[in-house]
Tab-separated table of C-alpha atoms and ligand atoms in Angstrom:
chain	number	residue	atom	x	y	z
A	1	MET	CA	84.048	290.323	270.420
A	2	THR	CA	85.757	287.255	269.022
A	3	GLY	CA	87.227	286.540	265.610
A	4	THR	CA	87.570	283.187	263.926
A	5	LYS	CA	88.902	280.319	266.005
A	6	ALA	CA	92.441	279.325	265.175
A	7	SER	CA	93.046	275.774	264.048
A	8	LYS	CA	96.758	275.777	264.938
A	9	LEU	CA	98.672	277.171	267.896
A	10	LEU	CA	102.411	277.672	267.547
A	11	LEU	CA	104.350	278.060	270.798
A	12	PHE	CA	107.833	279.563	270.712
A	13	GLY	CA	109.844	278.849	273.856
A	14	ALA	CA	107.821	275.654	274.263
A	15	THR	CA	110.333	273.984	276.585
A	16	GLY	CA	110.953	277.098	278.701
A	17	ASP	CA	109.925	277.986	282.220
A	18	LEU	CA	106.727	279.870	281.342
A	19	ALA	CA	105.603	277.089	279.010
A	20	GLN	CA	106.122	274.459	281.684
A	21	ARG	CA	104.657	276.398	284.612
A	22	MET	CA	101.786	278.122	282.871
A	23	LEU	CA	101.179	277.603	279.151
A	24	LEU	CA	101.106	273.808	278.861
A	25	PRO	CA	99.078	273.345	282.074
A	26	SER	CA	96.626	276.048	280.948
A	27	LEU	CA	96.190	274.471	277.529
A	28	SER	CA	95.691	271.087	279.131
A	29	ALA	CA	93.016	272.545	281.425
A	30	LEU	CA	91.282	274.183	278.447
A	31	ALA	CA	91.352	270.871	276.586
A	32	ALA	CA	89.975	269.019	279.608
A	33	ASP	CA	86.994	271.366	279.797
A	34	GLY	CA	86.304	271.284	276.069
A	35	PHE	CA	87.295	274.881	275.371
A	36	LEU	CA	89.817	274.227	272.617
A	37	PRO	CA	88.586	274.057	269.031
A	38	GLU	CA	88.043	270.396	268.270
A	39	ARG	CA	90.903	269.991	265.865
A	40	LEU	CA	93.313	272.580	267.272
A	41	GLY	CA	96.860	271.308	266.776
A	42	ILE	CA	99.577	272.677	269.066
A	43	ILE	CA	103.087	272.878	267.661
A	44	GLY	CA	105.891	273.570	270.119
A	45	THR	CA	109.201	274.959	269.042
A	46	ALA	CA	112.449	275.799	270.827
A	47	ARG	CA	116.158	275.150	270.387
A	48	SER	CA	116.190	271.816	272.216
A	49	ASP	CA	116.485	268.910	269.879
A	50	LEU	CA	113.354	266.973	270.854
A	51	ASP	CA	110.953	264.845	268.874
A	52	ASP	CA	107.174	264.741	269.312
A	53	HIS	CA	107.388	261.937	271.818
A	54	ALA	CA	109.943	263.707	274.029
A	55	PHE	CA	107.933	266.951	273.884
A	56	ARG	CA	104.775	265.124	274.925
A	57	ASN	CA	106.664	263.634	277.861
A	58	LEU	CA	107.900	267.060	278.852
A	59	ALA	CA	104.353	268.412	278.586
A	60	ARG	CA	102.918	265.537	280.619
A	61	ALA	CA	105.453	266.140	283.395
A	62	ALA	CA	104.729	269.897	283.324
A	63	VAL	CA	100.982	269.350	283.568
A	64	GLU	CA	101.338	266.794	286.350
A	65	THR	CA	103.532	269.171	288.316
A	66	HIS	CA	101.561	272.356	287.832
A	67	LEU	CA	97.907	271.439	287.379
A	68	PRO	CA	95.849	269.933	290.212
A	69	ALA	CA	94.861	266.297	289.632
A	70	ASN	CA	91.138	267.110	289.461
A	71	ARG	CA	91.755	269.290	286.411
A	72	ARG	CA	93.678	266.745	284.377
A	73	ALA	CA	90.829	264.944	282.666
A	74	SER	CA	91.453	263.788	279.085
A	75	MET	CA	95.152	264.459	279.235
A	76	ALA	CA	95.635	261.982	276.398
A	77	ASP	CA	93.497	264.170	274.140
A	78	PHE	CA	95.662	267.144	275.028
A	79	LEU	CA	98.952	265.290	274.514
A	80	ASN	CA	97.778	263.978	271.137
A	81	ARG	CA	97.381	267.522	269.903
A	82	LEU	CA	101.063	268.264	270.530
A	83	SER	CA	103.903	268.094	268.059
A	84	TYR	CA	107.370	269.599	268.111
A	85	GLN	CA	109.784	271.192	265.691
A	86	PRO	CA	113.285	272.190	266.855
A	87	LEU	CA	114.301	275.653	265.704
A	88	ASP	CA	117.165	278.027	266.296
A	89	VAL	CA	115.543	281.330	265.356
A	90	THR	CA	118.940	282.892	264.671
A	91	ALA	CA	119.353	280.485	261.731
A	92	PRO	CA	116.707	281.713	259.255
A	93	GLU	CA	116.702	278.572	257.097
A	94	GLY	CA	115.110	276.617	259.962
A	95	PHE	CA	111.823	278.472	259.416
A	96	ASP	CA	111.142	276.526	256.190
A	97	ALA	CA	110.950	273.271	258.114
A	98	LEU	CA	108.793	274.981	260.724
A	99	ALA	CA	106.351	276.200	258.062
A	100	GLU	CA	106.180	272.718	256.637
A	101	ARG	CA	105.499	271.330	260.074
A	102	VAL	CA	102.750	273.845	260.770
A	103	GLY	CA	101.187	273.140	257.383
A	104	GLU	CA	97.746	274.464	256.508
A	105	ALA	CA	95.792	276.321	259.200
A	106	PRO	CA	92.359	276.788	257.626
A	107	GLY	CA	90.835	278.540	260.657
A	108	GLY	CA	93.945	280.627	261.247
A	109	LEU	CA	97.187	280.370	263.174
A	110	SER	CA	97.781	281.736	266.672
A	111	ILE	CA	101.411	282.252	267.638
A	112	PHE	CA	102.691	282.715	271.188
A	113	LEU	CA	106.186	284.176	271.608
A	114	SER	CA	107.581	283.267	274.967
A	115	THR	CA	111.219	283.843	274.115
A	116	ALA	CA	113.804	286.485	274.953
A	117	PRO	CA	112.725	289.820	273.409
A	118	SER	CA	116.161	290.026	271.784
A	119	LEU	CA	114.936	287.214	269.502
A	120	PHE	CA	111.602	288.810	268.575
A	121	GLU	CA	112.840	290.666	265.525
A	122	GLN	CA	114.495	287.637	263.913
A	123	THR	CA	111.561	285.433	264.805
A	124	ILE	CA	109.057	287.756	263.206
A	125	ALA	CA	111.169	288.206	260.099
A	126	GLY	CA	111.462	284.405	259.832
A	127	LEU	CA	107.722	283.930	260.230
A	128	ALA	CA	106.982	286.538	257.590
A	129	ARG	CA	109.465	285.075	255.136
A	130	VAL	CA	107.901	281.616	255.204
A	131	GLY	CA	104.315	282.885	255.054
A	132	LEU	CA	103.364	282.281	258.698
A	133	ALA	CA	102.417	285.924	259.284
A	134	GLY	CA	99.625	286.067	256.697
A	135	ASP	CA	96.026	287.239	257.171
A	136	GLY	CA	94.893	284.406	259.407
A	137	ALA	CA	97.869	284.687	261.788
A	138	ARG	CA	97.774	286.364	265.214
A	139	ILE	CA	100.775	286.869	267.422
A	140	SER	CA	101.012	287.133	271.167
A	141	LEU	CA	103.997	288.657	272.949
A	142	GLU	CA	105.149	288.269	276.518
A	143	LYS	CA	106.851	290.995	278.523
A	144	PRO	CA	109.336	292.558	278.789
A	145	LEU	CA	108.483	294.548	275.685
A	146	GLY	CA	111.561	296.720	275.870
A	147	HIS	CA	113.263	298.469	278.761
A	148	ASP	CA	112.170	302.005	277.854
A	149	LEU	CA	109.993	303.804	275.317
A	150	ALA	CA	112.600	303.745	272.550
A	151	SER	CA	113.349	300.019	272.831
A	152	SER	CA	109.656	299.193	273.148
A	153	CYS	CA	109.027	301.151	269.930
A	154	THR	CA	111.768	299.154	268.209
A	155	ILE	CA	110.076	295.888	269.205
A	156	ASN	CA	106.626	297.175	268.302
A	157	ASP	CA	107.878	298.395	264.925
A	158	ALA	CA	109.437	295.003	264.199
A	159	VAL	CA	106.160	293.264	265.019
A	160	ALA	CA	104.132	295.826	263.079
A	161	ALA	CA	106.251	295.169	259.989
A	162	ALA	CA	104.578	291.756	259.714
A	163	PHE	CA	101.364	291.956	261.792
A	164	PRO	CA	98.764	294.747	261.937
A	165	GLU	CA	97.731	295.926	265.425
A	166	GLU	CA	94.425	293.989	265.325
A	167	ARG	CA	96.440	290.786	265.100
A	168	ILE	CA	98.931	291.626	267.892
A	169	PHE	CA	98.116	290.365	271.395
A	170	ARG	CA	100.402	291.918	274.041
A	171	ILE	CA	100.184	290.090	277.308
A	172	ASP	CA	99.971	291.576	280.765
A	173	HIS	CA	99.105	288.462	282.710
A	174	TYR	CA	97.399	290.522	285.437
A	175	LEU	CA	94.564	291.186	282.986
A	176	GLY	CA	94.027	287.429	282.735
A	177	LYS	CA	93.477	287.104	286.488
A	178	GLU	CA	89.866	286.453	287.464
A	179	THR	CA	90.163	288.938	290.309
A	180	VAL	CA	91.419	291.723	288.067
A	181	GLN	CA	88.492	291.193	285.716
A	182	ASN	CA	86.272	291.306	288.766
A	183	LEU	CA	87.396	294.877	289.286
A	184	ILE	CA	85.661	295.688	286.007
A	185	ALA	CA	82.553	293.824	287.168
A	186	LEU	CA	82.553	295.568	290.529
A	187	ARG	CA	82.785	299.011	288.979
A	188	PHE	CA	80.496	298.591	285.995
A	189	ALA	CA	77.924	295.975	286.996
A	190	ASN	CA	76.902	297.857	290.155
A	191	LEU	CA	75.158	301.180	290.415
A	192	MET	CA	76.273	302.211	293.851
A	193	PHE	CA	79.973	302.892	293.256
A	194	GLU	CA	79.943	305.057	290.144
A	195	PRO	CA	78.281	308.158	291.676
A	196	LEU	CA	80.928	308.162	294.408
A	197	TRP	CA	83.861	307.224	292.167
A	198	ASN	CA	85.445	310.662	291.824
A	199	ALA	CA	87.418	313.398	293.534
A	200	ARG	CA	84.354	314.727	295.386
A	201	HIS	CA	83.986	311.538	297.362
A	202	ILE	CA	87.326	309.745	297.180
A	203	ASP	CA	90.228	310.994	299.265
A	204	HIS	CA	92.915	308.747	297.832
A	205	VAL	CA	93.578	305.316	296.329
A	206	GLN	CA	96.296	302.834	297.328
A	207	ILE	CA	97.534	299.989	295.178
A	208	THR	CA	99.862	297.455	296.779
A	209	VAL	CA	101.528	294.525	295.045
A	210	ALA	CA	103.681	292.847	297.686
A	211	GLU	CA	105.635	289.644	297.082
A	212	THR	CA	107.527	287.426	299.484
A	213	VAL	CA	109.840	286.036	296.794
A	214	GLY	CA	113.294	287.447	296.068
A	215	LEU	CA	115.445	287.122	292.976
A	216	GLU	CA	114.216	283.616	292.048
A	217	GLY	CA	117.345	282.877	290.030
A	218	ARG	CA	116.626	285.766	287.654
A	219	ALA	CA	119.615	287.917	288.587
A	220	ASP	CA	120.522	289.027	285.062
A	221	PHE	CA	116.994	289.933	284.160
A	222	TYR	CA	116.285	291.711	287.425
A	223	GLU	CA	119.551	293.673	287.435
A	224	ASN	CA	118.513	295.223	284.126
A	225	THR	CA	114.957	295.806	285.221
A	226	GLY	CA	114.191	296.667	288.866
A	227	ALA	CA	110.799	296.960	290.492
A	228	LEU	CA	109.688	300.073	288.592
A	229	ARG	CA	110.002	298.432	285.196
A	230	ASP	CA	109.201	294.900	286.315
A	231	MET	CA	105.939	295.651	288.126
A	232	VAL	CA	104.844	299.303	287.928
A	233	GLN	CA	105.272	299.870	284.182
A	234	ASN	CA	102.856	297.067	283.376
A	235	HIS	CA	100.808	295.333	286.071
A	236	MET	CA	100.356	298.247	288.461
A	237	LEU	CA	99.579	300.795	285.771
A	238	GLN	CA	97.018	298.419	284.296
A	239	LEU	CA	95.389	298.113	287.732
A	240	LEU	CA	95.452	301.885	288.100
A	241	ALA	CA	93.911	302.312	284.650
A	242	LEU	CA	91.075	299.913	285.499
A	243	VAL	CA	90.361	301.767	288.739
A	244	ALA	CA	90.494	305.220	287.171
A	245	MET	CA	89.000	304.765	283.693
A	246	GLU	CA	85.672	306.162	282.560
A	247	PRO	CA	82.925	303.596	281.933
A	248	PRO	CA	83.567	302.104	278.490
A	249	VAL	CA	80.482	301.790	276.274
A	250	SER	CA	80.896	298.014	276.121
A	251	PHE	CA	83.226	295.291	277.309
A	252	ASP	CA	85.012	295.074	273.987
A	253	ALA	CA	88.609	295.580	272.943
A	254	GLY	CA	88.173	299.023	271.377
A	255	PRO	CA	86.095	300.768	274.072
A	256	VAL	CA	87.953	299.264	277.045
A	257	ARG	CA	91.383	300.097	275.701
A	258	ASP	CA	90.306	303.567	274.566
A	259	GLU	CA	89.338	304.380	278.154
A	260	LYS	CA	92.458	302.878	279.705
A	261	VAL	CA	94.808	304.754	277.429
A	262	LYS	CA	93.172	308.082	278.331
A	263	VAL	CA	94.043	307.445	281.976
A	264	LEU	CA	97.602	306.409	281.174
A	265	ARG	CA	98.113	309.546	279.119
A	266	ALA	CA	96.716	311.670	281.930
A	267	LEU	CA	99.299	310.493	284.467
A	268	ARG	CA	101.102	313.558	285.776
A	269	PRO	CA	104.909	313.333	285.590
A	270	LEU	CA	106.239	312.651	289.074
A	271	LYS	CA	108.006	315.422	290.989
A	272	ALA	CA	110.993	315.154	293.299
A	273	GLY	CA	109.944	313.666	296.632
A	274	GLU	CA	107.045	311.691	295.160
A	275	SER	CA	108.911	308.392	294.976
A	276	VAL	CA	110.930	306.163	297.280
A	277	THR	CA	113.034	303.193	296.273
A	278	GLY	CA	114.456	300.412	298.381
A	279	GLN	CA	116.532	297.261	298.222
A	280	TYR	CA	116.106	294.381	300.642
A	281	ARG	CA	118.761	293.285	303.075
A	282	GLY	CA	118.801	289.976	304.911
A	283	GLY	CA	115.863	289.304	307.194
A	284	ALA	CA	113.103	286.886	308.070
A	285	VAL	CA	110.234	286.112	305.702
A	286	GLY	CA	107.641	283.606	306.882
A	287	GLY	CA	109.848	282.622	309.798
A	288	ALA	CA	112.892	281.749	307.671
A	289	PHE	CA	116.026	283.828	307.262
A	290	VAL	CA	116.682	284.993	303.707
A	291	PRO	CA	119.797	286.768	302.418
A	292	GLY	CA	119.841	290.323	301.099
A	293	TYR	CA	119.553	291.167	297.403
A	294	ASP	CA	123.241	292.007	297.066
A	295	GLU	CA	124.209	288.780	298.843
A	296	GLU	CA	122.007	286.757	296.473
A	297	LEU	CA	123.523	288.622	293.563
A	298	GLY	CA	127.075	288.289	294.833
A	299	ARG	CA	127.926	291.958	294.329
A	300	ASP	CA	126.739	295.468	295.182
A	301	SER	CA	123.879	296.802	293.168
A	302	GLU	CA	121.801	299.953	292.911
A	303	VAL	CA	118.752	298.214	291.517
A	304	GLU	CA	115.499	298.802	293.401
A	305	THR	CA	113.534	295.828	294.686
A	306	PHE	CA	110.919	298.130	296.190
A	307	VAL	CA	109.265	301.268	294.951
A	308	ALA	CA	106.572	303.526	296.350
A	309	LEU	CA	105.080	306.367	294.333
A	310	LYS	CA	102.515	309.077	294.692
A	311	ALA	CA	100.786	309.450	291.341
A	312	HIS	CA	98.065	311.756	290.017
A	313	VAL	CA	95.684	311.372	287.124
A	314	ASP	CA	95.223	314.836	285.691
A	315	ASN	CA	91.590	314.943	284.681
A	316	TRP	CA	88.297	316.206	286.123
A	317	ARG	CA	87.323	312.965	287.800
A	318	TRP	CA	90.557	312.576	289.748
A	319	HIS	CA	91.589	316.162	290.355
A	320	GLY	CA	93.634	316.283	293.570
A	321	VAL	CA	93.262	312.549	294.379
A	322	PRO	CA	96.616	310.875	295.026
A	323	PHE	CA	97.143	307.295	293.917
A	324	TYR	CA	99.757	305.745	296.201
A	325	LEU	CA	101.442	302.754	294.576
A	326	ARG	CA	103.918	300.399	296.182
A	327	THR	CA	105.450	297.121	295.208
A	328	GLY	CA	108.344	295.129	296.559
A	329	LYS	CA	110.087	291.803	296.805
A	330	ARG	CA	110.633	290.108	300.178
A	331	MET	CA	107.686	291.789	301.849
A	332	PRO	CA	106.072	290.155	304.910
A	333	GLN	CA	103.264	288.619	302.858
A	334	ARG	CA	102.056	288.116	299.312
A	335	LEU	CA	99.331	290.659	298.876
A	336	THR	CA	97.806	292.489	295.955
A	337	GLU	CA	95.057	294.871	296.909
A	338	ILE	CA	93.423	298.133	295.995
A	339	VAL	CA	92.188	300.466	298.691
A	340	VAL	CA	89.705	303.191	297.876
A	341	GLN	CA	89.564	305.625	300.767
A	342	PHE	CA	86.436	307.759	300.759
A	343	ARG	CA	86.225	311.251	302.239
A	344	CYS	CA	84.777	312.161	305.637
A	345	ILE	CA	81.076	312.847	305.960
A	346	PRO	CA	80.477	316.575	305.492
A	347	HIS	CA	78.918	317.122	308.960
A	348	SER	CA	78.661	314.856	311.950
A	349	ILE	CA	75.489	314.818	314.056
A	350	PHE	CA	77.216	312.610	316.658
A	351	LYS	CA	78.759	314.954	319.160
A	352	GLN	CA	80.515	312.346	321.286
A	353	ALA	CA	81.619	309.809	318.737
A	354	ARG	CA	84.186	310.020	316.031
A	355	THR	CA	83.214	308.824	312.583
A	356	HIS	CA	85.739	307.223	310.266
A	357	PRO	CA	85.449	307.656	306.528
A	358	ASN	CA	84.337	304.599	304.551
A	359	ARG	CA	86.935	302.494	302.882
A	360	LEU	CA	86.617	299.905	300.141
A	361	VAL	CA	89.334	297.259	300.020
A	362	ILE	CA	89.479	295.084	296.920
A	363	GLY	CA	91.659	292.038	297.521
A	364	ILE	CA	93.154	290.689	294.299
A	365	GLN	CA	95.455	287.978	295.677
A	366	PRO	CA	95.981	285.701	297.437
A	367	ARG	CA	92.461	286.127	298.825
A	368	GLU	CA	89.664	287.561	296.741
A	369	ASN	CA	87.800	289.694	299.218
A	370	ILE	CA	85.793	292.847	298.996
A	371	THR	CA	85.549	294.709	302.263
A	372	LEU	CA	83.631	297.898	302.802
A	373	SER	CA	84.165	299.521	306.158
A	374	LEU	CA	81.054	301.184	307.551
A	375	MET	CA	80.221	303.026	310.747
A	376	ALA	CA	77.710	301.287	313.028
A	377	LYS	CA	76.154	301.868	316.440
A	378	VAL	CA	77.745	299.976	319.300
A	379	PRO	CA	74.915	298.215	321.190
A	380	GLY	CA	74.132	299.619	324.624
A	381	LEU	CA	72.347	302.386	326.506
A	382	ASP	CA	74.799	305.177	326.382
A	383	ARG	CA	73.439	308.324	328.052
A	384	ARG	CA	76.146	310.526	326.610
A	385	GLY	CA	75.123	309.879	323.033
A	386	MET	CA	75.462	307.069	320.569
A	387	SER	CA	78.737	305.158	320.452
A	388	LEU	CA	79.961	304.286	316.996
A	389	ARG	CA	82.421	301.787	315.652
A	390	GLN	CA	83.826	300.931	312.274
A	391	VAL	CA	82.670	297.483	311.104
A	392	PRO	CA	83.562	295.567	307.973
A	393	LEU	CA	81.049	294.437	305.373
A	394	ASP	CA	83.118	291.564	304.157
A	395	ILE	CA	82.535	289.428	301.066
A	396	ALA	CA	84.836	286.466	300.546
A	397	LEU	CA	84.219	285.800	296.883
A	398	ALA	CA	85.672	282.303	297.105
A	399	ASP	CA	82.771	281.444	299.459
A	400	ALA	CA	80.131	283.542	297.733
A	401	LEU	CA	80.979	281.954	294.384
A	402	SER	CA	82.091	278.561	295.576
A	403	GLY	CA	81.924	275.563	293.282
A	404	ARG	CA	83.281	277.533	290.333
A	405	GLU	CA	86.804	276.846	289.167
A	406	ARG	CA	89.226	279.803	289.421
A	407	ARG	CA	91.072	279.799	286.121
A	408	ILE	CA	94.796	280.360	285.645
A	409	ALA	CA	95.336	283.782	284.032
A	410	TYR	CA	96.905	282.103	281.012
A	411	GLU	CA	93.817	279.961	280.414
A	412	ARG	CA	91.823	283.134	279.780
A	413	LEU	CA	94.570	284.721	277.698
A	414	LEU	CA	95.337	281.660	275.564
A	415	LEU	CA	91.648	281.104	274.918
A	416	ASP	CA	91.213	284.745	273.875
A	417	LEU	CA	94.251	284.511	271.628
A	418	ILE	CA	92.880	281.380	269.960
A	419	GLU	CA	89.462	283.008	269.571
A	420	GLY	CA	90.797	286.415	268.547
A	421	ASP	CA	89.462	288.605	271.384
A	422	GLN	CA	91.844	291.480	272.229
A	423	THR	CA	89.918	292.992	275.159
A	424	LEU	CA	92.333	291.696	277.811
A	425	PHE	CA	95.475	292.457	275.819
A	426	VAL	CA	97.450	295.677	275.863
A	427	ARG	CA	97.360	297.975	272.846
A	428	ARG	CA	100.462	299.691	271.545
A	429	ASP	CA	99.354	303.171	272.595
A	430	GLU	CA	98.871	301.931	276.165
A	431	VAL	CA	102.357	300.431	276.325
A	432	GLU	CA	103.832	303.633	274.985
A	433	ALA	CA	101.956	305.830	277.456
A	434	GLN	CA	103.130	303.527	280.248
A	435	TRP	CA	106.766	303.771	279.154
A	436	ARG	CA	106.611	307.541	278.698
A	437	TRP	CA	105.579	307.969	282.329
A	438	ILE	CA	108.095	305.423	283.612
A	439	ASP	CA	110.989	306.845	281.584
A	440	ALA	CA	110.347	310.273	283.099
A	441	ILE	CA	110.528	308.760	286.591
A	442	ARG	CA	113.836	307.102	285.824
A	443	ALA	CA	115.177	310.357	284.406
A	444	LEU	CA	114.079	312.112	287.591
A	445	TRP	CA	115.837	309.508	289.751
A	446	GLN	CA	118.991	310.031	287.768
A	447	GLU	CA	118.739	313.790	288.138
A	448	GLU	CA	118.099	313.525	291.876
A	449	GLY	CA	120.808	310.880	292.321
A	450	LEU	CA	118.210	308.721	294.051
A	451	THR	CA	119.561	305.389	295.258
A	452	PRO	CA	117.569	302.597	296.923
A	453	ARG	CA	117.316	302.704	300.707
A	454	PRO	CA	117.917	299.436	302.517
A	455	TYR	CA	115.001	297.606	304.130
A	456	SER	CA	114.955	294.317	305.990
A	457	ALA	CA	113.499	291.363	304.159
A	458	GLY	CA	110.150	290.686	305.782
A	459	SER	CA	109.333	294.379	306.321
A	460	TRP	CA	107.045	296.684	304.347
A	461	GLY	CA	109.943	298.563	302.745
A	462	PRO	CA	112.040	301.532	303.830
A	463	SER	CA	110.556	303.891	306.405
A	464	ALA	CA	110.691	306.680	303.833
A	465	SER	CA	107.799	304.985	302.034
A	466	ILE	CA	105.709	305.301	305.189
A	467	ALA	CA	106.686	308.951	305.362
A	468	LEU	CA	105.675	309.441	301.705
A	469	ALA	CA	102.066	308.703	302.643
A	470	GLU	CA	102.124	310.075	306.177
A	471	ARG	CA	103.163	313.494	305.005
A	472	ASP	CA	99.654	313.682	303.540
A	473	GLY	CA	98.060	312.226	306.677
A	474	VAL	CA	97.652	308.834	304.972
A	475	SER	CA	98.676	305.426	306.334
A	476	TRP	CA	99.328	302.441	304.120
A	477	HIS	CA	96.687	299.786	304.622
A	478	GLU	CA	98.227	296.713	306.269
B	501	BG6	C1	106.111	289.219	286.654
B	501	BG6	C2	107.378	289.771	287.223
B	501	BG6	O1	105.672	289.980	285.575
B	501	BG6	O2	105.103	289.201	287.659
B	501	BG6	C3	107.813	288.988	288.445
B	501	BG6	O3	108.402	289.736	286.248
B	501	BG6	C4	106.691	288.909	289.451
B	501	BG6	O4	108.963	289.585	289.049
B	501	BG6	C5	105.417	288.413	288.787
B	501	BG6	O5	107.088	288.022	290.487
B	501	BG6	C6	104.236	288.493	289.748
B	501	BG6	O6	103.137	287.843	289.192
B	501	BG6	P1	102.024	287.189	290.110
B	501	BG6	O7	101.011	286.663	289.152
B	501	BG6	O8	102.701	286.135	290.927
B	501	BG6	O9	101.501	288.293	290.972
């Protein structure tokens, strides 16, 4: 469900990395395809002392670098919407000039905070003081929203002091990905999965988010974060929630988030032996040698760049079904996928041939594929009984739905922010349930004295993560 369309968009951190790589190109693409409200003005703000002209140049360069040429129609229209106001948010008096610059926003104001979370509180107080947090204003926040439950509550309280929950848009950019939304379509626009989508028929679920990149110049951030908080707390738990949730009554913000939060609250606290952490050492990724994490960092570290977990959702539907999660930097390939492993058939009529249980693999990135493995007869005249083999029923969605533009996640999210639709944004109770579960894992690690095991860059993580699954007779899907 959408609200009123904003007539102004205010971008904090407008000269930063996210703005240049994602936000400005996404807005330009939305403008090119006529999705932005006709008179939407976009005001950028950051500390850099730029004028409108310099900001437009920066935006043009960002769009030319990060948006394919065939998506850059009417760039002039986009650039004309932009203006810029320098602001140091730690100097409160600067907000008066900002408010003047923003001026009237008859349809409402959408604000996007892409700044360090340490600046959120002052920014929000400044906005409220100069009247930019009034009824027509919505605010969107980028992660990291805290580093544990307590700090996330502090941030959420600061935001809540000026904006009610229905005007707060917390971003998890995975929810903006076309392929992640397709998970919702796959589950709830098809009849055939739902009757099987439970502990009676599903043996286990695997969620993998593997990356080939390493530190990417973010040493300070990563040293205070690690894989558990960087990837599991948000993106992976959102994927898990979408896989495990009950059917919502409609695809609207309330029902969808109500169902997700029930799953997140039902996550069973992890026990000793249900997690493995790792840190990459030097090795080869994509044929090139890359240094280890500690070498990149320039000192020893106990921060995990890999984590594998065995999770459970304690409810009727998922009783006894493990969810194996793993994510890591410097893996052999970039791969995000969900594997739903069904149970064996209850009785085999084929005396000679072995049957393999069905498996559904949902590829999220880089390739959007849905593969269902089925058993089939091998052609031939076998006198000793039918021979069987596992064959894939493979749908490459890029081919099946060719000719349609795949949107950048931030196109979806910015459009929804401007139009006031919260369905793909994370509600406060979800974030808190996520942190509660993650904090307990970190406390357990501390208690156990768990330190990351080394793994070679270009491998699938420490061998202990293979053992974590194999102990249950499960192999990671590779
Ligand atoms: C971010 C993490 O949230 O997600 C990064 O901070 C990670 O460390 C990134 O690389 C992955 O996003 P994507 O869209 O490339 O899968």
